[in-house]
């Protein structure tokens, strides 16, 4: 969603970003995933508006999903799409690997090796994402969705969601 948000964050972007926010909400069917996206987006939105009070595309996004806030802010700050998406994708990948080192038999060194090994796939994914439109957004992670839903009811959890 960051790339379509970057594309939309031009003149008269409010209705397009609002539609995109509704679409992203519809794709985030698991409450914990939806809430995390909006919570991170609100934090990022607040920080950006504190640093750049005139960043108008960012101020009006509701709900402020993280990817939409990031994409629209990148465009408003004149960051090229690819240069915005590469570190964003890397941070998502690094967070997943960090999680794996805490709950699976994966050492930090193995995690770093995995990040290096995945760089070509990350570059290819970003290349596809640069030209993504709203029509390219989808979700098909039934296993993850089931586990995320199950986690919310656990009395003991490894990670806060």
Short mmCIF file of C-alpha atoms in Angstrom, two decimals:
data_model
loop_
_atom_site.label_atom_id
_atom_site.label_comp_id
_atom_site.label_asym_id
_atom_site.label_seq_id
_atom_site.Cartn_x
_atom_site.Cartn_y
_atom_site.Cartn_z
CA UNK A 1 0.00 0.00 0.00
CA UNK A 2 2.99 2.33 0.37
CA UNK A 3 3.51 2.57 -3.38
CA UNK A 4 -0.11 3.40 -4.28
CA UNK A 5 -0.08 5.92 -1.41
CA UNK A 6 3.11 7.47 -2.80
CA UNK A 7 1.45 7.71 -6.22
CA UNK A 8 -1.77 9.15 -4.78
CA UNK A 9 -0.11 11.79 -2.62
CA UNK A 10 -0.16 14.46 -5.30
CA UNK A 11 -2.65 17.28 -5.74
CA UNK A 12 -6.14 16.62 -4.35
CA UNK A 13 -5.00 13.37 -2.77
CA UNK A 14 -7.40 13.27 0.19
CA UNK A 15 -10.20 11.25 -1.48
CA UNK A 16 -7.76 8.79 -3.05
CA UNK A 17 -5.84 8.26 0.20
CA UNK A 18 -9.14 7.87 2.08
CA UNK A 19 -10.27 5.18 -0.37
CA UNK A 20 -6.90 3.46 -0.07
CA UNK A 21 -7.16 3.50 3.75
CA UNK A 22 -10.58 1.84 3.55
CA UNK A 23 -9.21 -0.76 1.14
CA UNK A 24 -6.24 -1.56 3.39
CA UNK A 25 -8.60 -1.85 6.38
CA UNK A 26 -10.68 -4.36 4.43
CA UNK A 27 -7.57 -6.45 3.74
CA UNK A 28 -6.54 -6.50 7.41
CA UNK A 29 -9.23 -8.85 8.68
CA UNK A 30 -7.43 -9.94 11.85
CA UNK A 31 -8.03 -7.27 14.53
CA UNK A 32 -4.49 -7.43 15.94
CA UNK A 33 -2.97 -6.88 12.48
CA UNK A 34 -5.35 -3.99 11.76
CA UNK A 35 -4.74 -2.38 15.15
CA UNK A 36 -0.96 -2.72 14.86
CA UNK A 37 -0.96 -1.14 11.40
CA UNK A 38 -3.07 1.79 12.57
CA UNK A 39 -1.10 2.20 15.84
CA UNK A 40 2.22 2.33 13.96
CA UNK A 41 0.67 4.65 11.41
CA UNK A 42 -0.60 7.04 14.10
CA UNK A 43 2.82 7.15 15.75
CA UNK A 44 4.53 7.79 12.41
CA UNK A 45 1.88 10.36 11.47
CA UNK A 46 2.33 12.23 14.78
CA UNK A 47 6.12 12.22 14.45
CA UNK A 48 6.02 13.43 10.85
CA UNK A 49 3.57 16.21 11.65
CA UNK A 50 5.72 17.30 14.59
CA UNK A 51 8.79 17.44 12.33
CA UNK A 52 6.98 18.75 9.22
CA UNK A 53 3.83 20.62 10.30
CA UNK A 54 2.89 21.45 6.69
CA UNK A 55 2.88 17.85 5.50
CA UNK A 56 -0.79 18.05 4.50
CA UNK A 57 -1.31 14.66 2.75
CA UNK A 58 -0.28 12.85 5.93
CA UNK A 59 -2.55 14.78 8.29
CA UNK A 60 -5.83 13.72 6.71
CA UNK A 61 -5.32 9.94 6.41
CA UNK A 62 -7.91 8.03 8.44
CA UNK A 63 -7.41 5.33 9.47
CA UNK A 64 -3.68 6.03 9.21
CA UNK A 65 -2.31 2.62 8.23
CA UNK A 66 1.47 2.63 8.49
CA UNK A 67 2.17 1.89 4.82
CA UNK A 68 -0.19 4.63 3.64
CA UNK A 69 1.31 7.22 5.99
CA UNK A 70 4.81 6.23 4.92
CA UNK A 71 4.05 6.29 1.19
CA UNK A 72 2.22 9.63 1.24
CA UNK A 73 4.89 11.22 3.45
CA UNK A 74 7.64 9.99 1.15
CA UNK A 75 5.95 11.63 -1.83
CA UNK A 76 5.31 14.86 0.08
CA UNK A 77 8.98 14.94 1.09
CA UNK A 78 10.04 14.38 -2.55
CA UNK A 79 11.63 10.99 -1.89
CA UNK A 80 11.77 8.77 -4.98
CA UNK A 81 9.46 5.77 -4.66
CA UNK A 82 12.17 3.10 -4.92
CA UNK A 83 14.40 4.85 -2.39
CA UNK A 84 11.46 4.91 0.01
CA UNK A 85 10.37 1.31 -0.55
CA UNK A 86 13.78 -0.39 -0.26
CA UNK A 87 14.41 0.57 3.39
CA UNK A 88 10.74 0.02 4.26
CA UNK A 89 10.82 -3.51 2.81
CA UNK A 90 14.17 -4.17 4.50
CA UNK A 91 12.79 -3.07 7.88
CA UNK A 92 9.79 -5.40 7.49
CA UNK A 93 12.09 -8.28 6.60
CA UNK A 94 14.53 -7.53 9.43
CA UNK A 95 11.66 -7.41 11.95
CA UNK A 96 10.44 -10.82 10.79
CA UNK A 97 13.94 -12.28 11.09
CA UNK A 98 14.37 -10.73 14.55
CA UNK A 99 11.12 -12.37 15.60
CA UNK A 100 12.36 -15.71 14.28
CA UNK A 101 15.52 -15.46 16.39
CA UNK A 102 13.35 -15.12 19.51
CA UNK A 103 10.91 -17.93 18.92
CA UNK A 104 12.69 -20.41 16.66
CA UNK A 105 16.08 -22.12 16.72
CA UNK A 106 17.62 -19.38 14.55
CA UNK A 107 20.77 -17.68 15.80
CA UNK A 108 21.43 -13.99 15.16
CA UNK A 109 24.21 -14.98 12.74
CA UNK A 110 21.81 -17.23 10.84
CA UNK A 111 19.30 -14.39 10.81
CA UNK A 112 21.85 -12.04 9.28
CA UNK A 113 22.81 -14.66 6.71
CA UNK A 114 19.14 -15.06 5.83
CA UNK A 115 18.77 -11.29 5.35
CA UNK A 116 21.77 -11.29 2.99
CA UNK A 117 20.42 -14.31 1.12
CA UNK A 118 17.03 -12.65 0.68
CA UNK A 119 18.36 -9.37 -0.76
CA UNK A 120 17.78 -10.39 -4.42
CA UNK A 121 14.19 -11.40 -3.63
CA UNK A 122 13.68 -8.15 -1.73
CA UNK A 123 15.01 -6.13 -4.67
CA UNK A 124 12.68 -7.97 -7.05
CA UNK A 125 9.70 -7.43 -4.76
CA UNK A 126 10.45 -3.71 -4.48
CA UNK A 127 10.77 -3.48 -8.27
CA UNK A 128 7.27 -4.93 -8.58
CA UNK A 129 5.93 -2.73 -5.78
CA UNK A 130 7.22 0.50 -7.34
CA UNK A 131 4.58 0.22 -10.08
CA UNK A 132 1.84 -1.27 -7.90
CA UNK A 133 -1.67 0.12 -8.01
CA UNK A 134 -4.70 -0.39 -5.79
CA UNK A 135 -5.65 -3.32 -8.02
CA UNK A 136 -2.43 -5.09 -7.04
CA UNK A 137 -3.29 -5.14 -3.33
CA UNK A 138 -4.38 -8.53 -2.03
CA UNK A 139 -4.00 -10.82 0.90
CA UNK A 140 -3.72 -14.57 0.87
CA UNK A 141 -2.13 -15.70 4.12
CA UNK A 142 -4.64 -18.11 5.65
CA UNK A 143 -2.10 -19.84 7.88
CA UNK A 144 -0.78 -16.58 9.28
CA UNK A 145 -4.30 -15.22 9.68
CA UNK A 146 -5.38 -18.29 11.66
CA UNK A 147 -2.32 -18.12 13.93
CA UNK A 148 -2.74 -14.36 14.49
CA UNK A 149 -6.38 -14.91 15.42
CA UNK A 150 -5.44 -17.76 17.79
CA UNK A 151 -2.70 -15.68 19.43
CA UNK A 152 -5.14 -13.01 20.55
CA UNK A 153 -6.86 -15.54 22.83
CA UNK A 154 -3.74 -16.97 24.45
CA UNK A 155 -3.14 -16.25 28.13
CA UNK A 156 0.65 -16.43 27.72
CA UNK A 157 2.18 -14.88 24.63
CA UNK A 158 5.74 -14.33 23.44
CA UNK A 159 4.97 -11.05 21.66
CA UNK A 160 2.50 -8.27 22.17
CA UNK A 161 0.20 -7.82 19.20
#
